[in-house]
Short mmCIF file of C-alpha atoms and ligand atoms in Angstrom, two decimals:
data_model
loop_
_atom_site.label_atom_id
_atom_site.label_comp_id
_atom_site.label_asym_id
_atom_site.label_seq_id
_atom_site.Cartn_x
_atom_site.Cartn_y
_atom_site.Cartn_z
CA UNK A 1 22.76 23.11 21.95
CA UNK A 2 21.75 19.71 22.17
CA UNK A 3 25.12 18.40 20.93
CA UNK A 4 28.54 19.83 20.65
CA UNK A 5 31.42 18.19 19.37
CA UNK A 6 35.56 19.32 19.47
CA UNK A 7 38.14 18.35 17.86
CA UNK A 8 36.82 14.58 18.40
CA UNK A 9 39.39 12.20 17.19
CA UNK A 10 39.07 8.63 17.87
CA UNK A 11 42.66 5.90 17.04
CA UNK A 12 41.47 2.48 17.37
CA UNK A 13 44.53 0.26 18.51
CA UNK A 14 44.45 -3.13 17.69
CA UNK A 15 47.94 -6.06 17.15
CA UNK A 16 49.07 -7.61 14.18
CA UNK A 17 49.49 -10.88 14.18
CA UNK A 18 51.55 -12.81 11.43
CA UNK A 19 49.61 -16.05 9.89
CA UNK A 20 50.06 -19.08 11.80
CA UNK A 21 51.16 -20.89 14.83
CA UNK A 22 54.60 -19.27 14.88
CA UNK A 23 53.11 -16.31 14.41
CA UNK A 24 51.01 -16.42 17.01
CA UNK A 25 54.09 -17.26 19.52
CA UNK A 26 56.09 -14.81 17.86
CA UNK A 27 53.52 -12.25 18.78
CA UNK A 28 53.48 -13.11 21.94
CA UNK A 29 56.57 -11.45 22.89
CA UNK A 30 56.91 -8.62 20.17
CA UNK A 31 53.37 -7.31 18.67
CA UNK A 32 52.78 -4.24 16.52
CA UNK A 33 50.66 -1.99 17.31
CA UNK A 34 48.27 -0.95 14.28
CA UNK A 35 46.80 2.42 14.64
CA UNK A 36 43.39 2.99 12.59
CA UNK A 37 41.68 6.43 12.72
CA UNK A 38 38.31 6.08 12.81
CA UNK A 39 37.38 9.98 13.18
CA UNK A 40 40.12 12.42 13.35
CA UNK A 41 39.83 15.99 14.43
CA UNK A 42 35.55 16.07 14.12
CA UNK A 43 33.73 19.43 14.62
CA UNK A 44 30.03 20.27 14.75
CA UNK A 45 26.88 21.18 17.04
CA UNK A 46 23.34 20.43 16.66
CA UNK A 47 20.54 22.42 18.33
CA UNK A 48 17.90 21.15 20.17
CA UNK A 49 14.73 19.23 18.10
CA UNK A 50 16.96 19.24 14.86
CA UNK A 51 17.28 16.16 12.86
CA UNK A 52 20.54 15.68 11.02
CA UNK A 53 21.70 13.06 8.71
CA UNK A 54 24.93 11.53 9.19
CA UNK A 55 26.14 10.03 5.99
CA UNK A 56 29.33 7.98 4.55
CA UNK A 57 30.79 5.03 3.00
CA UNK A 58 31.09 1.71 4.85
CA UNK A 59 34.28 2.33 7.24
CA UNK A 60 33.72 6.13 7.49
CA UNK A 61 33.56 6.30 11.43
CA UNK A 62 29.76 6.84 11.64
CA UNK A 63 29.00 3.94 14.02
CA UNK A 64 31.89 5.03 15.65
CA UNK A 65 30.92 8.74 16.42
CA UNK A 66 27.25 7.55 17.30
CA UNK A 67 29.31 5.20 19.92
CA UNK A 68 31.15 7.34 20.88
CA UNK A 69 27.84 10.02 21.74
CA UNK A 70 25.94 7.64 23.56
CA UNK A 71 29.05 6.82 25.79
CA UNK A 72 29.83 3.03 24.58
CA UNK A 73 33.62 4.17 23.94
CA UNK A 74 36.20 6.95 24.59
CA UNK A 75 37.14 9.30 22.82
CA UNK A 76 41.10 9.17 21.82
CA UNK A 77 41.09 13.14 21.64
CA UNK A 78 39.32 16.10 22.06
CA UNK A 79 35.67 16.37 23.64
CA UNK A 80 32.02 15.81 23.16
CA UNK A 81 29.21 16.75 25.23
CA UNK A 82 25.10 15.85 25.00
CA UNK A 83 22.97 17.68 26.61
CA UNK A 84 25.83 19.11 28.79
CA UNK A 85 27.18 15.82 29.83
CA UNK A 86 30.66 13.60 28.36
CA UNK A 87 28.29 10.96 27.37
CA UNK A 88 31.60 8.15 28.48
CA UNK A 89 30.94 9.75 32.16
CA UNK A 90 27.66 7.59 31.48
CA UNK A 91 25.83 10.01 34.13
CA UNK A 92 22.49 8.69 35.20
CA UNK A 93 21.16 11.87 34.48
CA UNK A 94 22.54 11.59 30.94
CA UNK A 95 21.44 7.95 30.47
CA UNK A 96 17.59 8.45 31.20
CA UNK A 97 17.69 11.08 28.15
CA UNK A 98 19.33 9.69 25.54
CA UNK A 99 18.34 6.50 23.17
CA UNK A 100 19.89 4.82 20.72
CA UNK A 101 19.09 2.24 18.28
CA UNK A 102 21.05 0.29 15.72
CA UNK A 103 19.76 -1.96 13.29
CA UNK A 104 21.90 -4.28 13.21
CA UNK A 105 21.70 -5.23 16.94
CA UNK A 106 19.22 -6.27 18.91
CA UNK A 107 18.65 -4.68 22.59
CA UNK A 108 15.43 -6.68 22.90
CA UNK A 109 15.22 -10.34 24.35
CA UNK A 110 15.07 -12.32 21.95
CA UNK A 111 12.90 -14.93 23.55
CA UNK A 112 10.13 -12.55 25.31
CA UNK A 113 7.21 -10.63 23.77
CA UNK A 114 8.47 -6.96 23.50
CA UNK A 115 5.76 -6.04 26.04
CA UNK A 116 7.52 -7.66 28.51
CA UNK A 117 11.40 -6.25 27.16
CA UNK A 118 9.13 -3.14 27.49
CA UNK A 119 8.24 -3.60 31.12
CA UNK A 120 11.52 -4.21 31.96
CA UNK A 121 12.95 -1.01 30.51
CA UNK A 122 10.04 0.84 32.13
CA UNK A 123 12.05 -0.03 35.80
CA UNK A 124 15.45 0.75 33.97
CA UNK A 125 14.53 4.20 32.97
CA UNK A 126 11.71 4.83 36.27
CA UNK A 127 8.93 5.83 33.91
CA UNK A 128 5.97 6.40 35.79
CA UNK A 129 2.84 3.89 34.75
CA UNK A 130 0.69 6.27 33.30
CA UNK A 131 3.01 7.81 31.23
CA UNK A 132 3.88 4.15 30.25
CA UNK A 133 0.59 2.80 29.18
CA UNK A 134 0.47 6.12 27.18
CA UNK A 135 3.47 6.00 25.19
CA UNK A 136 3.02 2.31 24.30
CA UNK A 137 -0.29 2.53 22.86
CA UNK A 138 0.28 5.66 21.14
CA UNK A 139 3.65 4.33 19.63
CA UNK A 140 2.06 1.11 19.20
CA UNK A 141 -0.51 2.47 17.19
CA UNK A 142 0.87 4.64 14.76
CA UNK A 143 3.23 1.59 14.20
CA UNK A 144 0.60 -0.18 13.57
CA UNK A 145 2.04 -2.87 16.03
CA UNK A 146 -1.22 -2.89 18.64
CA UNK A 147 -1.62 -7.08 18.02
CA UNK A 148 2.32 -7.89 17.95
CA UNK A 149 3.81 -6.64 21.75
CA UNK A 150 2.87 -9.62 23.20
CA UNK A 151 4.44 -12.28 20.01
CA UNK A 152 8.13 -13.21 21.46
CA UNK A 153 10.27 -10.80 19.31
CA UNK A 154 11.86 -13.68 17.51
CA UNK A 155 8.58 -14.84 15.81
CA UNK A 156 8.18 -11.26 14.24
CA UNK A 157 9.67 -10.11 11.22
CA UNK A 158 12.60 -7.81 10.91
CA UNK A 159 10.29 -4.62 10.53
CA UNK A 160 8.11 -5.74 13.38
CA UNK A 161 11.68 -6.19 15.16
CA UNK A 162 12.80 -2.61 14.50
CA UNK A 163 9.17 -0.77 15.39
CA UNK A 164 9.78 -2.79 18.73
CA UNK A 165 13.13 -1.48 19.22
CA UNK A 166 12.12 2.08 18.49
CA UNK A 167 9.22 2.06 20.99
CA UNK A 168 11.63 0.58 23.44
CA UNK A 169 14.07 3.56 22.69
CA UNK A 170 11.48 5.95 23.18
CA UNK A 171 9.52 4.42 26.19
CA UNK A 172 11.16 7.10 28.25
CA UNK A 173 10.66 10.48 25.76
CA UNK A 174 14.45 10.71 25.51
CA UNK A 175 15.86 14.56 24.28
CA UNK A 176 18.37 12.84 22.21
CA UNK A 177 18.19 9.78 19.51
CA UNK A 178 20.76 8.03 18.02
CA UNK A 179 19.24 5.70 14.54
CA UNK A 180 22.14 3.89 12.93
CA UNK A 181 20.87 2.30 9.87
CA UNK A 182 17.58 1.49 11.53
CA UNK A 183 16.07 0.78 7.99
CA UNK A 184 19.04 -1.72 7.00
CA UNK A 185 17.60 -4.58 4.93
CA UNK A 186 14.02 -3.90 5.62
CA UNK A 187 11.46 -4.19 2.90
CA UNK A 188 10.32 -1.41 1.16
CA UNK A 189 6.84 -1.06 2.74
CA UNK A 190 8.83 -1.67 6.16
CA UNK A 191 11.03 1.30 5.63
CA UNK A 192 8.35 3.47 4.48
CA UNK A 193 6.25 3.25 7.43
CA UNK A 194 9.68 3.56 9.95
CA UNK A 195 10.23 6.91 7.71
CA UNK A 196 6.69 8.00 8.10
CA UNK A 197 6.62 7.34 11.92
CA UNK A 198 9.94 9.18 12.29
CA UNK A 199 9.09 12.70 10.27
CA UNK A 200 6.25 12.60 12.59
CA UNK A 201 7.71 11.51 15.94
CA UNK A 202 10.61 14.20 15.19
CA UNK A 203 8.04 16.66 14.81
CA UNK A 204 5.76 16.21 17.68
CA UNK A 205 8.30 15.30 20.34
CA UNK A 206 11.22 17.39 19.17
CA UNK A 207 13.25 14.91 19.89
CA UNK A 208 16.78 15.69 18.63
CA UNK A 209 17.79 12.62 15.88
CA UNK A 210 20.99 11.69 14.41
CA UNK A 211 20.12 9.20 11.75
CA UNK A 212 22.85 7.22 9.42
CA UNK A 213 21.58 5.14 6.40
CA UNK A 214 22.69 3.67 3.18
CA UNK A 215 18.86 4.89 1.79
CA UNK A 216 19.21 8.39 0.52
CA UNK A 217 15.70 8.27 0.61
CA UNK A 218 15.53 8.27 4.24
CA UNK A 219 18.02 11.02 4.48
CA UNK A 220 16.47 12.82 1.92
CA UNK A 221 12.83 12.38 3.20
CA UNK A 222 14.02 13.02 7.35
CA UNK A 223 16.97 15.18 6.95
CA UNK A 224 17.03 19.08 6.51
CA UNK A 225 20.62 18.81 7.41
CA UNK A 226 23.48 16.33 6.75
CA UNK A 227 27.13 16.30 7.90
CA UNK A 228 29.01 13.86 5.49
CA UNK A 229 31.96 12.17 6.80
CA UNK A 230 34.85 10.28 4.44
CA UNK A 231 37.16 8.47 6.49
CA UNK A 232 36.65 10.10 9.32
CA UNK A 233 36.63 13.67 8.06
CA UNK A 234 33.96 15.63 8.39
CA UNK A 235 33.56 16.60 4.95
CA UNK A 236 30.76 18.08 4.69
CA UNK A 237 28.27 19.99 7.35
CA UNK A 238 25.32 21.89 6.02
CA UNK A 239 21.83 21.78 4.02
CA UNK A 240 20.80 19.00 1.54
CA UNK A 241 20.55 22.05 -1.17
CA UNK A 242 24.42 22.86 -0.22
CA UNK A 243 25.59 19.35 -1.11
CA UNK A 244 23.89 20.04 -4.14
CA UNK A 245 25.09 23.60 -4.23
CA UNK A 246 28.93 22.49 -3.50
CA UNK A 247 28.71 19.25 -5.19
CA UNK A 248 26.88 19.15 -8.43
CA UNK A 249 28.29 21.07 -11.30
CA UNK A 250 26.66 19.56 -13.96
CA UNK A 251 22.09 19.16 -14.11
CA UNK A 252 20.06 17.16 -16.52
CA UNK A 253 18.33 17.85 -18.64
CA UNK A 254 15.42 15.60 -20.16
CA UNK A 255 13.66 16.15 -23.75
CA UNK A 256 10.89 14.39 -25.30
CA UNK A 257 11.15 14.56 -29.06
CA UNK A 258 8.34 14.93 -31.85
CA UNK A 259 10.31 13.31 -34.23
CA UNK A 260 13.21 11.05 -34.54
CA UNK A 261 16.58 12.29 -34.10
CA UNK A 262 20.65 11.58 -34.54
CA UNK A 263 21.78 10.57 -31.19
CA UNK A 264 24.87 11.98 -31.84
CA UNK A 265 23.67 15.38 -32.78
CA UNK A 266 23.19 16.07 -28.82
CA UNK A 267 26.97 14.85 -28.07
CA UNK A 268 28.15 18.96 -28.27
CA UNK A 269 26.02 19.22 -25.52
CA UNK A 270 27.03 16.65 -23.07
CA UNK A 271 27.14 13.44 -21.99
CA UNK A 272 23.75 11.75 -22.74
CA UNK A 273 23.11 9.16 -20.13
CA UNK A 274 19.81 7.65 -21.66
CA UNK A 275 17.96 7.76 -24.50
CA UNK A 276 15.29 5.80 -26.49
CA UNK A 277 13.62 6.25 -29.75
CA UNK A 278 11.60 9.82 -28.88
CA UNK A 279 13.50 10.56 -25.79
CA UNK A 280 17.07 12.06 -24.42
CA UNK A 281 18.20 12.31 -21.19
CA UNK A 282 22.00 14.56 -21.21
CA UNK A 283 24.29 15.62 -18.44
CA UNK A 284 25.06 19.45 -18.91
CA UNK A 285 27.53 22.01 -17.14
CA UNK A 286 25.06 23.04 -14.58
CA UNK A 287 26.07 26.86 -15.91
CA UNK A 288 25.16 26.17 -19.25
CA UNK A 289 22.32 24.49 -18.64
CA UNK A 290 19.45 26.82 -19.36
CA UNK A 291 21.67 28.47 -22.18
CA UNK A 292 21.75 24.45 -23.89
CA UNK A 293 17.71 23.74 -23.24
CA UNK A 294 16.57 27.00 -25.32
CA UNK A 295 19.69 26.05 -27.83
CA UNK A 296 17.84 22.52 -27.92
CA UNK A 297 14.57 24.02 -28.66
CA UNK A 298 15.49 25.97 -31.19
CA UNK A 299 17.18 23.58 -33.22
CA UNK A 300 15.22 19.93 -32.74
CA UNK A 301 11.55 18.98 -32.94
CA UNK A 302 11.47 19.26 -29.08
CA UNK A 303 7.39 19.12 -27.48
CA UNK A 304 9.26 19.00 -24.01
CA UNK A 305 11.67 19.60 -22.05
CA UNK A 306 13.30 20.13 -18.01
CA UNK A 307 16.05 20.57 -16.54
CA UNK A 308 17.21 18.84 -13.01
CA UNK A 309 19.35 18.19 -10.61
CA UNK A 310 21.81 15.21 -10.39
CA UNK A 311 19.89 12.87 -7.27
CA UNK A 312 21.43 13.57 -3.79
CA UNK A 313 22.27 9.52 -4.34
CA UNK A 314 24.66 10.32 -7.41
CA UNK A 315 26.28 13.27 -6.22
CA UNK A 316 27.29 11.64 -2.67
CA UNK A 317 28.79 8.77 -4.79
CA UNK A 318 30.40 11.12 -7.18
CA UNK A 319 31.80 12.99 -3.89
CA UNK A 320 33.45 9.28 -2.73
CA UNK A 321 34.41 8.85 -5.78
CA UNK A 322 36.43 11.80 -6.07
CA UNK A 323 38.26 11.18 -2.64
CA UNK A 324 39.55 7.82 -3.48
N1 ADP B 1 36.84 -1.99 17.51
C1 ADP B 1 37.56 -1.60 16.44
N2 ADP B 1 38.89 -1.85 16.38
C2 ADP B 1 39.63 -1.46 15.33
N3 ADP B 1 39.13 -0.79 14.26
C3 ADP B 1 37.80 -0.51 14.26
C4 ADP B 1 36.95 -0.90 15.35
N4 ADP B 1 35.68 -0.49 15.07
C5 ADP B 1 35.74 0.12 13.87
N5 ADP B 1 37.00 0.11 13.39
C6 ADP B 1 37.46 0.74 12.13
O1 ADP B 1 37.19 2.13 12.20
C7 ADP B 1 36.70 2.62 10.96
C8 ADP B 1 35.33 3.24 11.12
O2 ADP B 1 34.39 2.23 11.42
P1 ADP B 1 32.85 2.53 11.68
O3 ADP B 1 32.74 3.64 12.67
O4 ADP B 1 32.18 1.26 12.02
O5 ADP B 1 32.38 3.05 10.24
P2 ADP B 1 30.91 3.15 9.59
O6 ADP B 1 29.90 2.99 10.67
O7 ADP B 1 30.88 4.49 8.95
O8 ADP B 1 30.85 2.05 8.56
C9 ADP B 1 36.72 1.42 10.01
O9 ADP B 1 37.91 1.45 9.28
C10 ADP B 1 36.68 0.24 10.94
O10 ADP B 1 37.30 -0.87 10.36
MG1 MG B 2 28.29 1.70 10.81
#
């Protein structure tokens, strides 16, 4: 395993203070202590090379866990261990494995060209010159960043930013990789090419990735497996089909019409969440739903028709939605 978690529970502690100056004396001598639990009683492993999704509201504990892995804070309870190590031991040997990268900090300088954040890192981590020269031009290239290492990194733009961060993080072949919301606010075209370069990085390198985003279309594109935490619970752990499996009891299902027909003729069936003139798009017990598309087709001018799932994106919000 290249990650095992127990039990992991993590209380941040932090004082209330009342409004104002009197408060602020008054809280000098008596302050209450407010407990928040940011992950309480967390469970899981992940093998070696696997790439898992960690996903969940704002506030959920995710940066918190992925701080808590690469050793930036304690654990209040319980135990974790990567690669065989208590990553807040923060054991050389530990250090020179593991990356991680979030997007919304930087861990470049802000006023050098990445090359030279790059050559820096290189005497951090010991990674021999050969191996060096390799690994940048490679990364470099896919990235298709070749003509911006040696632009100080606060001329480039915020996907430029991020492909320099991530060939920074991987400058010395770590085992493990933390990614939280590496994609955050990037354009489009940006986060496309980050995916692309991922899937295949993951792939070749085996690299072991935990990777949080807001974009279900990373998860969905990167991710065979995703644990879903909701206020730090683990509520889910398992395959993108299981969420859909556990979590979406109702399908769609889509029919193009020959003719015009009574909207309301399809309300028996379910919930229609879009239609126009020669097309109806309806929300069905997931059960019934092959049952309803022949009933369909028997009874309206139908020339076609399928049936599909809810999006990953709809049933995660449908699962938040149910826990509040
Ligand atoms: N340093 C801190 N002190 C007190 N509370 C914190 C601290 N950091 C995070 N929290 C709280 O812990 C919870 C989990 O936060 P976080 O791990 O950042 O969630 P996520 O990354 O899923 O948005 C939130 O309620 C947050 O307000
Ligand atoms: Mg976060």
């Amino acid at each position: 395993m290249a990650i095992e978690v127990k039990n992991l529970t993590k209380t941040y502690k932090s004082h209330k203070k009342e409004p104002g100056f009197s408060g602020s004396l008054k809280s000098l001598f008596h302050r209450e202590v407010i407990e928040k639990n940011a992950l309480t009683s967390i469970d899981f492993s992940i093998g070696n090379g696997e790439f898992v999704g960690l996903i969940g509201e704002n506030g959920a504990g995710k940066t918190t866990l992925i701080k808590i892995l690469s050793g930036i804070i304690f654990p209040t309870s319980g135990t974790a261990e990567v690669l065989g190590y208590k990553p807040w031991e923060r054991k050389n040997a530990l250090k020179k494995q593991f990356s991680v990268v979030m997007g919304q900090k930087n861990q470049l300088w802000w006023d050098l060209p990445a090359y030279d954040s790059f050559l820096l890192l290189k005497e951090i981590y010991e990674v021999e010159e050969k191996q060096f020269k390799k690994i940048v031009s490679e990364l470099s290239e896919i990235l298709d960043m070749k003509d911006k290492l040696y632009t100080q990194v606060r001329k480039l733009s915020l996907g430029e930013r991020m492909k320099a961060e991530l060939i920074a993080a991987l400058l010395h072949s770590p085992k493990v990789l933390y990614l939280d919301e590496p994609t955050i606010g990037l354009d489009v075209l940006a986060q496309e090419s980050i995916r692309k370069f991922l899937k295949t990085y993951n792939s070749q390198a085996k690299t072991t990735i935990i990777l949080t985003s807001h974009y279900m279309d990373d998860i969905e594109t990167l991710c065979k497996r995703v644990i879903i935490l909701d206020k730090g619970i683990l509520q889910f752990d398992g395959s993108l089909e299981g969420v859909i499996k556990k979590y979406a009891n109702e399908k769609v299902i889509s029919a193009t019409l020959g003719n015009k027909v009574e909207l309301e003729k399809f309300t028996n069936f379910g919930t229609i969440l879009n239609s126009n003139e020669l097309q109806v798009e309806i929300k069905v017990e997931r059960k019934n739903s092959t049952k309803i598309a022949s009933e369909l087709l028997n009874n309206f001018p139908i020339v076609d028709i399928t049936i599909k799932d809810i999006s990953i994106e709809e049933i995660i919000k449908n699962i938040f939605r149910e826990s509040k």
